[in-house]
Coordinates of C-alpha atoms in Angstrom, one line a residue:
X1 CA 0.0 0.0 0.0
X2 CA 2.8 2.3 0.9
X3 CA 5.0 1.5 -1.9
X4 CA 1.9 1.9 -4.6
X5 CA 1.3 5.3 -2.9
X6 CA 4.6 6.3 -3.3
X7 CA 4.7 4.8 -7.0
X8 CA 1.4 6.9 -7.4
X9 CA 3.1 10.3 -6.2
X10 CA 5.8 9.5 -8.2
X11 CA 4.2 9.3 -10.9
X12 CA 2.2 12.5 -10.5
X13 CA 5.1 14.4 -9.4
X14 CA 6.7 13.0 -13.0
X15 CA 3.7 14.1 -14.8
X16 CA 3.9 17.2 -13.5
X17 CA 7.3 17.9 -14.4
X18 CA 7.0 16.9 -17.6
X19 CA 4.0 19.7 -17.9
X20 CA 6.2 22.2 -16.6
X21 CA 8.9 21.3 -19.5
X22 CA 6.3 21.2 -22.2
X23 CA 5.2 24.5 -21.2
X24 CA 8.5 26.2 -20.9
X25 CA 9.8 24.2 -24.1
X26 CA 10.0 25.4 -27.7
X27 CA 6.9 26.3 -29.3
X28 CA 6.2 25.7 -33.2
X29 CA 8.3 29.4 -34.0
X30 CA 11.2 27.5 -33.0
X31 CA 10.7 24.3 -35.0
X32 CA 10.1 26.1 -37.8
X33 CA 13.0 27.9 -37.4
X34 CA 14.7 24.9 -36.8
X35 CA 15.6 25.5 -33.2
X36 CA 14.6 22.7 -30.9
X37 CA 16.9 23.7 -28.0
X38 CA 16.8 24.5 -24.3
X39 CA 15.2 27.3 -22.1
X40 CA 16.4 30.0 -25.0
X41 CA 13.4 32.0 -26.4
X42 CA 13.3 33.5 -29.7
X43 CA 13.5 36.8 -28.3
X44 CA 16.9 36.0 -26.9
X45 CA 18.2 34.7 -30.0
X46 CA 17.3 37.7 -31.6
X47 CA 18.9 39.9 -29.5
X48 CA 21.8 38.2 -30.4
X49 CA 21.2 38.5 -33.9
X50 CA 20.4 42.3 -34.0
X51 CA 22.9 44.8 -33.1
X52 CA 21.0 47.9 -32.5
X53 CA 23.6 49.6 -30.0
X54 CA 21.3 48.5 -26.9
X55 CA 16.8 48.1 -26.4
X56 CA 14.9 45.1 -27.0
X57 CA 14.8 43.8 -30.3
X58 CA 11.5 41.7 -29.5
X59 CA 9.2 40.0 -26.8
X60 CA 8.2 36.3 -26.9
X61 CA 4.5 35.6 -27.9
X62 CA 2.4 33.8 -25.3
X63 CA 2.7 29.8 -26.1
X64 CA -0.2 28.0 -26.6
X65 CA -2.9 27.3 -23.5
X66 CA -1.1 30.4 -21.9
X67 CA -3.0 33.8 -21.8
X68 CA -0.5 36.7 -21.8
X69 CA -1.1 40.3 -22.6
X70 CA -0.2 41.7 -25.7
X71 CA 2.6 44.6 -25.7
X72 CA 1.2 47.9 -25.8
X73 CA 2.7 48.7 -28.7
X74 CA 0.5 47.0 -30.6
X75 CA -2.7 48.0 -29.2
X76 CA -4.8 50.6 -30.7
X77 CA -8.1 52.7 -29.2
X78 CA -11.3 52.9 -30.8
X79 CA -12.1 56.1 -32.9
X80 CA -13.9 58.7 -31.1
X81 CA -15.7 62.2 -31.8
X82 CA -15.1 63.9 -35.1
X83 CA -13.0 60.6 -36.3
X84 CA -16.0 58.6 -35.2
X85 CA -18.3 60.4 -37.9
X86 CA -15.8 60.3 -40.6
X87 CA -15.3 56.7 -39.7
X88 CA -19.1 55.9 -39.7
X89 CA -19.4 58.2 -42.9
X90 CA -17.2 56.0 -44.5
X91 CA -18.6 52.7 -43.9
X92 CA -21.8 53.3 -44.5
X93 CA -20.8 54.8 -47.8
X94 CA -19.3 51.7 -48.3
X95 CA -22.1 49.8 -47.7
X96 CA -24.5 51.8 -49.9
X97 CA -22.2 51.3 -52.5
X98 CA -21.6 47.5 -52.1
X99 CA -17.9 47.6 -51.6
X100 CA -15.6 45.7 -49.7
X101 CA -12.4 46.8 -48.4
X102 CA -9.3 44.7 -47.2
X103 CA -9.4 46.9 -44.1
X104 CA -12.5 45.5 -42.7
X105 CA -11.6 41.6 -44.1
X106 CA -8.0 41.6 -43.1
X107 CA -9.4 43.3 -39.6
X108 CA -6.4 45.8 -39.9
X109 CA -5.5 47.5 -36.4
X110 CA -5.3 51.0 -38.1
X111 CA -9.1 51.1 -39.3
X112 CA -9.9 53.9 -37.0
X113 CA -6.7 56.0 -38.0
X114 CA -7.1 55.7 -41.9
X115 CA -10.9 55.9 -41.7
X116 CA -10.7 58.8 -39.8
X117 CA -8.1 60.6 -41.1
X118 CA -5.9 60.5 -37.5
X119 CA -5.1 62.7 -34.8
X120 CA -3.8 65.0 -37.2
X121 CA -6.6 65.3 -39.3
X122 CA -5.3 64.3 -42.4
X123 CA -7.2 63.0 -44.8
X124 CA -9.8 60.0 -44.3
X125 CA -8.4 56.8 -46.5
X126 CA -9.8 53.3 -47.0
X127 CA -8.1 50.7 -49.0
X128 CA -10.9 49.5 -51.6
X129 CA -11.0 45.5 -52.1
X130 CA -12.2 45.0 -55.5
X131 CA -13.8 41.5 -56.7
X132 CA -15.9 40.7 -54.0
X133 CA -15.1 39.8 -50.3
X134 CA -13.6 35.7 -51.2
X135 CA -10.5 34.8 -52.3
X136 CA -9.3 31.3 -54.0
X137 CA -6.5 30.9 -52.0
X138 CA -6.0 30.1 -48.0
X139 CA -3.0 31.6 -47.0
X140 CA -2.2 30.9 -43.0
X141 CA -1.9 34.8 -42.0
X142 CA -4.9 35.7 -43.8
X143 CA -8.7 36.3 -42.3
X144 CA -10.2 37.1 -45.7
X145 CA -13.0 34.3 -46.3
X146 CA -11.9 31.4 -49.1
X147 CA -13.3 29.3 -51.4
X148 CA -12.6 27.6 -54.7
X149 CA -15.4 29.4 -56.9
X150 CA -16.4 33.1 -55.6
X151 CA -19.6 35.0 -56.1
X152 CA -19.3 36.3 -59.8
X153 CA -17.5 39.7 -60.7
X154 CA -19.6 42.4 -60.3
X155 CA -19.9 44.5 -63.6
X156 CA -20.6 47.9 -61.9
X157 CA -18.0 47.4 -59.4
X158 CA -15.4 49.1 -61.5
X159 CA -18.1 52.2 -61.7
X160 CA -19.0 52.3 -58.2
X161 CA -15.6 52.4 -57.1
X162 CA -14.9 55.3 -58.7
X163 CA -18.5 56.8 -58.0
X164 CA -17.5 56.7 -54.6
X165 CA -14.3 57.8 -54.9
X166 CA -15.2 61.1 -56.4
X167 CA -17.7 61.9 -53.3
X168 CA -14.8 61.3 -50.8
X169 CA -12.5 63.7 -52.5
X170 CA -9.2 62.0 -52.1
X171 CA -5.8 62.5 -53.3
X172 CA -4.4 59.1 -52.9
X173 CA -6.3 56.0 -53.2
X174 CA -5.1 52.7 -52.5
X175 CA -6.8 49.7 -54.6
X176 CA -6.7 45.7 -54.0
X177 CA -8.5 42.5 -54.3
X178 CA -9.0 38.7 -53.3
X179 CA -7.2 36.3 -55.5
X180 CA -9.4 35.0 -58.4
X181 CA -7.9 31.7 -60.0
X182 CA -11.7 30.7 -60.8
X183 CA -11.4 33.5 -63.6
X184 CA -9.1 33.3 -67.0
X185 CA -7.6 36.5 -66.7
X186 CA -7.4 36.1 -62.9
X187 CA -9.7 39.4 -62.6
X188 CA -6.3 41.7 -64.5
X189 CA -8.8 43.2 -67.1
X190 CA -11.3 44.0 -64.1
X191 CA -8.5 45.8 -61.9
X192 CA -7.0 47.9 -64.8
X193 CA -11.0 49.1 -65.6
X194 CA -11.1 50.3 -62.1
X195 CA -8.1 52.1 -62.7
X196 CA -8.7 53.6 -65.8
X197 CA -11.8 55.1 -65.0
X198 CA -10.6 56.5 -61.5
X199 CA -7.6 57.9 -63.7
X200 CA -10.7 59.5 -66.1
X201 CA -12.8 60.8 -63.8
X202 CA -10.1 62.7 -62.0
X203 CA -6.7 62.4 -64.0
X204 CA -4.7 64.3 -60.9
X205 CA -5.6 61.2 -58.5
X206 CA -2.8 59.4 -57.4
X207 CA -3.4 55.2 -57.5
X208 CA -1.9 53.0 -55.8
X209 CA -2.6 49.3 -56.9
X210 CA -1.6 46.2 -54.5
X211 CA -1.9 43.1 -56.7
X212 CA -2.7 39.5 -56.5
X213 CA 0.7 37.6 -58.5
X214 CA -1.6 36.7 -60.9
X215 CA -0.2 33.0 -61.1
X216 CA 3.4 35.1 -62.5
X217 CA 1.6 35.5 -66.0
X218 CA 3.8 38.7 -67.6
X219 CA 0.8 39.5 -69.7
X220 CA -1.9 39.9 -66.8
X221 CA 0.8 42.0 -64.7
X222 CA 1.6 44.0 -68.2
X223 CA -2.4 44.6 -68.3
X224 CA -2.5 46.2 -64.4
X225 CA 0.9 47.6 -64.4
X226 CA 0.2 49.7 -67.9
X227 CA -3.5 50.7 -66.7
X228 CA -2.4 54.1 -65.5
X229 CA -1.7 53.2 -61.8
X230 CA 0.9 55.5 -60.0
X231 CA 2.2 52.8 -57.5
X232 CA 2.4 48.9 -58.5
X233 CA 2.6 47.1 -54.8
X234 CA 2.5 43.4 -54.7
X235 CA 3.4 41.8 -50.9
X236 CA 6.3 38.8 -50.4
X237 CA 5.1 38.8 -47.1
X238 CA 7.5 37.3 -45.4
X239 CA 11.3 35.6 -46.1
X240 CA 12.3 33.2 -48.9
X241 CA 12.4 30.2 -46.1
X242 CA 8.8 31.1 -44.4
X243 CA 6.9 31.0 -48.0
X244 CA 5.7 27.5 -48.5
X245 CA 4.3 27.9 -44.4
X246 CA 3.0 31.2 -44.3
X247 CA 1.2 31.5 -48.0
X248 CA -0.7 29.7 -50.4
X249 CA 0.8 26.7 -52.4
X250 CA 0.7 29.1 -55.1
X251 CA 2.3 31.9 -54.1
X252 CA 6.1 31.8 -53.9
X253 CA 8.8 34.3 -52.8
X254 CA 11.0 34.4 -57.2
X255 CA 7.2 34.6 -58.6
X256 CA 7.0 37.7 -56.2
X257 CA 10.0 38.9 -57.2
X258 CA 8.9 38.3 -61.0
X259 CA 5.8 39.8 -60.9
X260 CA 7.4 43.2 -59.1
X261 CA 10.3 43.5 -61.9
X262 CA 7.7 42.9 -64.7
X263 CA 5.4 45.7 -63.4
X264 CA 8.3 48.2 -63.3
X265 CA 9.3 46.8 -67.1
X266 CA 5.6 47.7 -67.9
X267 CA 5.5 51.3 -66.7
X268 CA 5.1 51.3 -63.4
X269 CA 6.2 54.5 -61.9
X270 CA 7.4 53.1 -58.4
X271 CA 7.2 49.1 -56.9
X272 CA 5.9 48.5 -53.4
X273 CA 6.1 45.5 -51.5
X274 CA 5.6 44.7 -47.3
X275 CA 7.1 42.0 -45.6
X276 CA 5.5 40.4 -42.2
X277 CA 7.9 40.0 -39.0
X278 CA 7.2 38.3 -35.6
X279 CA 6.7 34.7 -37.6
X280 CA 9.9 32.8 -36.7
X281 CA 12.3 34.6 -39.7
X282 CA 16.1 35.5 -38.3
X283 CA 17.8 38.8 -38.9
X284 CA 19.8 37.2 -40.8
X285 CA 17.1 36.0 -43.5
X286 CA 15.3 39.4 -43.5
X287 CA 18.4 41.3 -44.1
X288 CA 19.0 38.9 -47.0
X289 CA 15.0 39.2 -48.2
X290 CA 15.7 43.1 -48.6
X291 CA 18.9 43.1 -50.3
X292 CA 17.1 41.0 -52.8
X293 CA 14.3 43.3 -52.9
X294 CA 16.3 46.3 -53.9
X295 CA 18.4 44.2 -56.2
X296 CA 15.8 43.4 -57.8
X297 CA 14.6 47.2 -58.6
X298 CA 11.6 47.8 -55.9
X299 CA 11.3 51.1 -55.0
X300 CA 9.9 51.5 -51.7
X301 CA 9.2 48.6 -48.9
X302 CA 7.1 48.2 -45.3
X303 CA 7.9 45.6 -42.6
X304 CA 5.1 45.2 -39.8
X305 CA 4.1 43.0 -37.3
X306 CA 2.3 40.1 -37.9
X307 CA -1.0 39.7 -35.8
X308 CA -3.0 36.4 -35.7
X309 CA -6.7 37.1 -37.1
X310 CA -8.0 33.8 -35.1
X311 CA -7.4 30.9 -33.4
X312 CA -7.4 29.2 -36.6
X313 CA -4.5 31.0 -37.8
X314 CA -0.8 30.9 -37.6
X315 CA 0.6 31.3 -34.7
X316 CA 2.7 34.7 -33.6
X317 CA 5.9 33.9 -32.5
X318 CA 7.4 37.0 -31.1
X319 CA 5.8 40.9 -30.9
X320 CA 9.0 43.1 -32.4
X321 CA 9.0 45.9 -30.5
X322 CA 9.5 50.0 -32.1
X323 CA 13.1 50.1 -31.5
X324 CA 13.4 46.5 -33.4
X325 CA 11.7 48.0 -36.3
X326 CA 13.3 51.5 -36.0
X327 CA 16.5 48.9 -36.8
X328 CA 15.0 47.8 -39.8
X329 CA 13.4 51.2 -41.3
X330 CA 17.4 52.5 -40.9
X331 CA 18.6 49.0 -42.7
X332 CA 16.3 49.2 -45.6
X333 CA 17.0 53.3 -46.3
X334 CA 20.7 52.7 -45.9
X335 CA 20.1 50.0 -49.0
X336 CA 19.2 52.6 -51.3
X337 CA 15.0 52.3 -50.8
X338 CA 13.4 55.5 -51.8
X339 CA 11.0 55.1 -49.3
X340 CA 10.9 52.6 -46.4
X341 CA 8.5 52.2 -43.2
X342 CA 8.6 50.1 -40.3
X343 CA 6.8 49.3 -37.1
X344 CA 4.5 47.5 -34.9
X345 CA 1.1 48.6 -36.7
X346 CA 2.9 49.5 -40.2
X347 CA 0.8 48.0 -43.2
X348 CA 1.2 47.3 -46.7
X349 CA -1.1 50.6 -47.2
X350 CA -0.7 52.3 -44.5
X351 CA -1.7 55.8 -44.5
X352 CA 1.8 57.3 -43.6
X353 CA 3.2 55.6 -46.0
X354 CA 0.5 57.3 -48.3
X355 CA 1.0 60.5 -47.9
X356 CA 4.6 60.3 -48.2
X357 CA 4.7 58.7 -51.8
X358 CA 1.9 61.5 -52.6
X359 CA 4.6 63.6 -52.3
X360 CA 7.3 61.8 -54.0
X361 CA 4.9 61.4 -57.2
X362 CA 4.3 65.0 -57.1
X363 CA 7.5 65.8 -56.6
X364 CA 8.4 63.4 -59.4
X365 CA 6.2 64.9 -61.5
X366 CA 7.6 68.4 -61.1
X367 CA 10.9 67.4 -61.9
X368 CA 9.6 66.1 -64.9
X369 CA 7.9 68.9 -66.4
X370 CA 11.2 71.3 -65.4
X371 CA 13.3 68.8 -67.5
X372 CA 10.4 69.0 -70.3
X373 CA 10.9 72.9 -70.2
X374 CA 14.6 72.7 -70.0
X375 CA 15.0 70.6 -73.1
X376 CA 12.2 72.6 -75.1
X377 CA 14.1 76.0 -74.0
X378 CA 17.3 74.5 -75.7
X379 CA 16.2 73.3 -78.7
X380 CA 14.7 76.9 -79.4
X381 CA 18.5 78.5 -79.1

């Protein structure tokens, strides 16, 4: 009796411990980084990764079962007051319209910001997400809904979109959609129409297109890329090593690359793209993912923290905190980027980055026409 009670707490206390190890172990971040060892966390490998003369580079996610506040740089507070209304305005413009935007699918943390123009009462912005709300592929990050065979185009879509953005009286308008595999032209001829008719209705609006890859077909990037658009954006999302787990069978870190390089071959004026941290990448492999970016002729580039939509989703591994991105933003100018931003709440269309590239077009632009007037000047002595 004594020595089966004693076998029993043994037992228990051997359970226990082996709870205790599971819990404190490696999490899936570290397998699929390939580290399986000790008490380590990714944190403290990054921070011996990234020399950023002193901070934190980054703070472990919670593991799984285990409830742990988020940092608070990544939380955001609810519009209020005058950005309230322009918010509300907004959506229910949207919804008179029938429109769909990537910032309500993809629940972005900056809705209330972009929709509301900020604290600094810059202009309201919403990204527009044409071809419905349901996209043919399943990437792990992504909360947009999925299925093989979406709802049909809609043929006033192009229209609408540019009904509405008329009546909001933007400068800058940022355009995207789902993926659309189901269709021939994988939706191309439907994005450039948007396009060109926003380009029509007011030819000094600035349009910034972030594409689907379009399988890597030159032709269907040609289409988009020649439509008129000001700024061709199509995301990598994360590094080379992370593609095959993070996205879509379909998708693929040299398509990426491809499709980028054949939009700035087609006329694209400048080449975006956004990369994803706090999903198991080293410093290591994202310093290598940028240098490949600007060697391969993109313009401007974002990094931001990934944030897990649902349970469903992939996992976060770390939360980079501001001073880890600050390291970043400072690595990707020193490359030769004409425009890079970083941080916690940064996104692909972020509004920031907006209104900077406004200017850089316009600036752009006046350059241009001095060098027209130059050239016209000395052909007339």
């Amino acid at each position: 009796s004594s020595s089966s009670s004693s076998s029993s707490a043994g037992s228990g206390g051997g359970l226990a411990r082996l709870k205790r190890q599971l819990e404190q172990g490696p999490g899936l971040a570290d397998f699929v980084r390939g580290n399986r060892g000790g008490d380590a966390t990714v944190a403290d490998a990054r921070a011996h990764e990234v020399d950023m003369g002193g901070g934190t580079y980054a703070v472990p996610a919670a593991k799984l079962r285990h409830r742990r506040p988020k940092p608070a740089w990544v939380k955001r507070t609810l519009p209020g007051g005058e950005t309230l209304s322009k918010y509300t305005e907004i959506k229910n413009q949207l919804r008179e319209l029938k429109l769909s935007t990537v910032c309500e699918e993809a629940k972005c943390p900056n809705i209330g910001e972009c929709w509301g123009g900020g604290e600094h009462g810059g202009a309201a912005t919403a990204t527009i997400m044409l071809m419905g709300d349901t996209c043919t592929r399943a990437c792990r990050f992504c909360a947009v809904k999925t299925a093989r065979r979406p709802p049909p185009l809609d043929p006033d879509e192009p229209e609408n979109v540019a009904t509405a953005i008329a009546a909001w009286g933007l400068d800058y308008v940022v355009l995207t959609s789902v993926d659309r595999d189901d269709l021939e032209d994988q939706g191309a001829a439907h994005f450039a129409e948007t396009v060109r008719l926003l380009k029509r209705r007011r030819p000094s609006l600035l349009v910034e297109a972030l594409t689907p890859d379009f399988r890597g077909e030159e032709e269907l990037v040609a289409r988009v890329a020649s439509s008129g658009l000001d700024v061709f954006a199509h995301n990598v999302e994360t590094v080379p090593r992370l593609q095959a787990h993070v996205r879509d069978r379909r998708a693929g870190w040299e398509q990426s690359l491809a499709v980028l390089r054949k939009a700035k071959e087609s006329g694209a004026r400048l080449t975006k793209t956004s990369i994803m941290l706090g999903l198991g990448e080293t410093a290591d492999e994202v310093h290598a993912a940028l240098q490949q970016l600007r060697d391969g002729g993109v313009d401007v580039v974002t990094l931001g923290q990934y944030m897990q939509p649902t349970k469903g989703h992939l996992p976060v591994a770390e939360f980079v905190s501001p001073e880890g991105f600050a390291h970043w933003e400072a690595v990707a100018r020193g490359m030769g980027f004409r425009y890079a931003a970083a941080g916690p709440l940064v996104r692909s269309s972020y509004r920031a980055g907006e209104f900077f590239l406004q200017n850089m077009l316009n600036e752009d632009e006046r350059r241009a026409r001095q060098e027209q007037v130059r050239k016209e000047q000395a052909s007339l002595q």
